[in-house]
PDB file of C-alpha atoms in Angstrom:
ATOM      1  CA  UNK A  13       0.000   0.000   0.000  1.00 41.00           C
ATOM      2  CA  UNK A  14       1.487   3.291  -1.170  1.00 40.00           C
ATOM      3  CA  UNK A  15       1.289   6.432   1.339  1.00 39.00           C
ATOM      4  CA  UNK A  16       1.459   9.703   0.073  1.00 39.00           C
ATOM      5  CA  UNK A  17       3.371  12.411   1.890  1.00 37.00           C
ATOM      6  CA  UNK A  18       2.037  16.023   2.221  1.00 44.00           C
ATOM      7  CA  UNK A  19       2.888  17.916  -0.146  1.00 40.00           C
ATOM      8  CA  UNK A  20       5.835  20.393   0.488  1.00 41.00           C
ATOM      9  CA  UNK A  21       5.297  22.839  -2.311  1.00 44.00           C
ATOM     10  CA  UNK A  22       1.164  23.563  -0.793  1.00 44.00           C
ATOM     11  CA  UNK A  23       0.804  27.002   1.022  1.00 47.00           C
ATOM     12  CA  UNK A  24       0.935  26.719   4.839  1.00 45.00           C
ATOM     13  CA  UNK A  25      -1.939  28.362   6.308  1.00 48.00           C
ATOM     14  CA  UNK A  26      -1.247  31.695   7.517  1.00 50.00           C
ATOM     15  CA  UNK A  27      -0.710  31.544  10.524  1.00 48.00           C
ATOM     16  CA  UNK A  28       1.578  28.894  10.453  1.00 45.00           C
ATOM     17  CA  UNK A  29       4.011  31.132   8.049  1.00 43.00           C
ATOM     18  CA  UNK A  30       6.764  32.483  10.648  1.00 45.00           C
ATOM     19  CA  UNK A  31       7.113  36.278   8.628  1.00 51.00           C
ATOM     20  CA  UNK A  32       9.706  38.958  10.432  1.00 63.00           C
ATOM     21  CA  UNK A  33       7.964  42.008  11.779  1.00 76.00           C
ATOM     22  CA  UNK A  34       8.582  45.065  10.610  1.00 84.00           C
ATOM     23  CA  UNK A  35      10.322  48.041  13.308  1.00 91.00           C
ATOM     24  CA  UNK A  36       8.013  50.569  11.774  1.00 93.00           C
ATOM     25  CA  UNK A  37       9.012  53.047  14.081  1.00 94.00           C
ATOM     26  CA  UNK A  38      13.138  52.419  13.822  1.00 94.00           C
ATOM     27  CA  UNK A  39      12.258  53.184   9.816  1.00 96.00           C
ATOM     28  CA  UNK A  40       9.960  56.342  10.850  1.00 96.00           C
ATOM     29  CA  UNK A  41      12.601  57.551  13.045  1.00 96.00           C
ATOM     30  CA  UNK A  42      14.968  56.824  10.256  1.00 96.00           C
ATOM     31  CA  UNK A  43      13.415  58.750   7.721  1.00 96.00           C
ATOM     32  CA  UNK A  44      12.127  61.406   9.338  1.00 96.00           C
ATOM     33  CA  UNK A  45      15.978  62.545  10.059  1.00 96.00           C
ATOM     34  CA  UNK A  46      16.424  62.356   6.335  1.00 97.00           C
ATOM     35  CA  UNK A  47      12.762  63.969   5.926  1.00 97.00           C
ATOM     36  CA  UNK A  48      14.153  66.743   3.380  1.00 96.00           C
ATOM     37  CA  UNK A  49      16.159  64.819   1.317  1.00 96.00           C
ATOM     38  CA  UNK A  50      13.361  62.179   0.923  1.00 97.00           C
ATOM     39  CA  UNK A  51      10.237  64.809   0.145  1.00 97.00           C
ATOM     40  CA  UNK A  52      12.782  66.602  -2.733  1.00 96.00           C
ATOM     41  CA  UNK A  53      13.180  63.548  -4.102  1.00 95.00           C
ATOM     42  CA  UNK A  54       9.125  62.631  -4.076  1.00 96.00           C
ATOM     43  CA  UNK A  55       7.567  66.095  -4.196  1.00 95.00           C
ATOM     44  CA  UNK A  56      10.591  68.015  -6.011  1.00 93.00           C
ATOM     45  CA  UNK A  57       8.924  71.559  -6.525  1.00 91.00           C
ATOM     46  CA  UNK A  58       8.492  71.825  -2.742  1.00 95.00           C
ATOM     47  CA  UNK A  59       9.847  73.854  -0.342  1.00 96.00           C
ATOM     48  CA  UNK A  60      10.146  74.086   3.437  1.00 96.00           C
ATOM     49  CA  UNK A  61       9.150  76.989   5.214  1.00 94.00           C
ATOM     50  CA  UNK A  62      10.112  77.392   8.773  1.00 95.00           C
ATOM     51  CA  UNK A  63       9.113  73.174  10.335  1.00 97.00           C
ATOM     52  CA  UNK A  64       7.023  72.135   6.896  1.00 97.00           C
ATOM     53  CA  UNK A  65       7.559  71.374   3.896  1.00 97.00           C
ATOM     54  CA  UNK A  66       4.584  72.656   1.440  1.00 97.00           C
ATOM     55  CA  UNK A  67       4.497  71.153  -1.852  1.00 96.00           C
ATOM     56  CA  UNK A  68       1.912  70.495  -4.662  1.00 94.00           C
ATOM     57  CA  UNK A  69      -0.138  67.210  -4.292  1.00 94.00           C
ATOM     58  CA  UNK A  70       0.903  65.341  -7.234  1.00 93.00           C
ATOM     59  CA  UNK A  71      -2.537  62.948  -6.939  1.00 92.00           C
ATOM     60  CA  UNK A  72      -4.762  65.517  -7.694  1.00 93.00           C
ATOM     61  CA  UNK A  73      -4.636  69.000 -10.292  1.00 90.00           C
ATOM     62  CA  UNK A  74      -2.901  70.784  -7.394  1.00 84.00           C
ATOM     63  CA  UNK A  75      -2.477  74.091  -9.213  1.00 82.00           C
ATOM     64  CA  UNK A  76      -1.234  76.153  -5.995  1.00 82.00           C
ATOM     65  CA  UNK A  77       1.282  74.622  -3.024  1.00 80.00           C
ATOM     66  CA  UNK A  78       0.061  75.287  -0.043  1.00 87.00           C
ATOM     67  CA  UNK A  79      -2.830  72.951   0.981  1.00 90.00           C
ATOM     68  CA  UNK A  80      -0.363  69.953   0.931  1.00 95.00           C
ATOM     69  CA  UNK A  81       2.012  69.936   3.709  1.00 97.00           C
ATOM     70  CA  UNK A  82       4.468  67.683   5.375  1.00 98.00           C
ATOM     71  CA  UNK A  83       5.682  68.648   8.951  1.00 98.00           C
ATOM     72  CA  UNK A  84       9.084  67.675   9.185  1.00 97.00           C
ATOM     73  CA  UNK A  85       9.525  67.581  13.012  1.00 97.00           C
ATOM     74  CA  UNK A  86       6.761  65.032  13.237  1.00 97.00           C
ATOM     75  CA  UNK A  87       6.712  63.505  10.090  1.00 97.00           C
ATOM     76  CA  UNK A  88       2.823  64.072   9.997  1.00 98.00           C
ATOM     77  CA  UNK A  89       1.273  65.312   6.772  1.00 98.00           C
ATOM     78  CA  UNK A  90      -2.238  66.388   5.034  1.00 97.00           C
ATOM     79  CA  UNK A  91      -3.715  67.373   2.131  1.00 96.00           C
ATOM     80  CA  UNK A  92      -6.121  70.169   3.577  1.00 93.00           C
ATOM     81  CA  UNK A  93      -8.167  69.901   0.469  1.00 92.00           C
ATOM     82  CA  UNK A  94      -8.788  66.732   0.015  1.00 94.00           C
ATOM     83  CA  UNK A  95      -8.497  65.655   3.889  1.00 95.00           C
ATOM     84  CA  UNK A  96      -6.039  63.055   2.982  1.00 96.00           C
ATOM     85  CA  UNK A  97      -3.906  62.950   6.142  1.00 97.00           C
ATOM     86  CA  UNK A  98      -1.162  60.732   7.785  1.00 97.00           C
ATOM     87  CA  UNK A  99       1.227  60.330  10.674  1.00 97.00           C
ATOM     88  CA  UNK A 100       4.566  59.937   9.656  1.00 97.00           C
ATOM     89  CA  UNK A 101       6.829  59.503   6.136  1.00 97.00           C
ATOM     90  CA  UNK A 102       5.606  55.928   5.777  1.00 97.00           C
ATOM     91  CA  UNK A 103       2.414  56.677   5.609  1.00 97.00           C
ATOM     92  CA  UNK A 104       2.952  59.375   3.296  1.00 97.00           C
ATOM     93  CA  UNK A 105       4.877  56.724   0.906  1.00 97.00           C
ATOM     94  CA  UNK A 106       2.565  54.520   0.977  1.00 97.00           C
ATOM     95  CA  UNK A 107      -0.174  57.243  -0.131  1.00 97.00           C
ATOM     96  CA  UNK A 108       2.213  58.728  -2.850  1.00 96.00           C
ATOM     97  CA  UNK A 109       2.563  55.510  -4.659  1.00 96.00           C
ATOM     98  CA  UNK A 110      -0.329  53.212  -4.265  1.00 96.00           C
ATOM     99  CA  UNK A 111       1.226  50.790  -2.029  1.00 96.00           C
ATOM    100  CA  UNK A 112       0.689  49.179   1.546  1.00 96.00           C
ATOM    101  CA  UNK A 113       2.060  50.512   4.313  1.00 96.00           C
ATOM    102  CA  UNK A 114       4.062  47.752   4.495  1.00 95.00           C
ATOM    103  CA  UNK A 115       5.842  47.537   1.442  1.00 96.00           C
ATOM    104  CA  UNK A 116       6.590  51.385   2.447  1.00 96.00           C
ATOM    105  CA  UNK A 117       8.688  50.787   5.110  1.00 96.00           C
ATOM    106  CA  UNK A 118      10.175  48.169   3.115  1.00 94.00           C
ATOM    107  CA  UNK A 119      11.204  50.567   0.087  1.00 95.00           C
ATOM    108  CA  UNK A 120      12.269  53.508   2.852  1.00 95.00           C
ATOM    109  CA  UNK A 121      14.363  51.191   5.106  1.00 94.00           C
ATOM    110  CA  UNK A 122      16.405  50.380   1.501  1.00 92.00           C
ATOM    111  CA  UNK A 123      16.795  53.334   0.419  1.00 92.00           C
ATOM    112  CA  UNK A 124      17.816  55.029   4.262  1.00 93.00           C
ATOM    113  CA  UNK A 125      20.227  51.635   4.981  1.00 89.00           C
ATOM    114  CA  UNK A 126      18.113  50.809   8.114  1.00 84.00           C
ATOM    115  CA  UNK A 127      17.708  47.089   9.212  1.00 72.00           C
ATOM    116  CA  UNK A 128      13.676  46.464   8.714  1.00 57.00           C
ATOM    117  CA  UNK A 129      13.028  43.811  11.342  1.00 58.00           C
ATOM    118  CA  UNK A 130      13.072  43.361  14.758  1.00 57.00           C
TER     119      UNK A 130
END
């Protein structure tokens, strides 16, 4: 009589996949020290007046800067005329380009260097 073994190439359920956790506030911290260099490089005709950074929303027909800001002690951000709003850089990365929150601390802990798991 012929047994069959499980098969090893079937998904494991979720919860028994062992996945690293993410130190979402190491990469926060991380990129909020590097907060100006990162919002030239994804909003490049901003500019930072006094603790923000005020650029055009590049989602929307933003004609005028000014309603999108970033504040770069905190890291939080908004759109004020939209009410699009978040609380730190990762947040913001993962509204800029359509992506999880996730995979944006992924993508900003490679770009910064920083180790993204505890």
């Amino acid at each position: 009589m012929l047994k069959f073994s499980p098969n090893p190439l079937r998904r494991q359920a979720p919860s028994q996949v062992k996945r690293k956790s993410l130190d979402f506030n190491s990469i926060a911290q991380a990129a909020l020290r590097a907060a100006p260099a990162i919002l030239v490089r994804w909003l490049p005709d901003g500019t930072i007046s006094g603790q923000e950074y005020t650029a055009r929303n590049p989602l929307r027909a933003d004609e005028h800067p000014g309603s999108f800001r970033v504040n770069l002690i905190t890291g939080k951000w908004a759109d004020f005329a939209t009410g699009d709003k978040g609380g730190d850089l990762i947040a913001l990365g993962a509204y800029l380009f359509s992506i999880s929150q996730i995979e944006a601390a992924r993508r900003l802990a490679g770009m910064l260097g920083v180790s993204n798991d505890r």
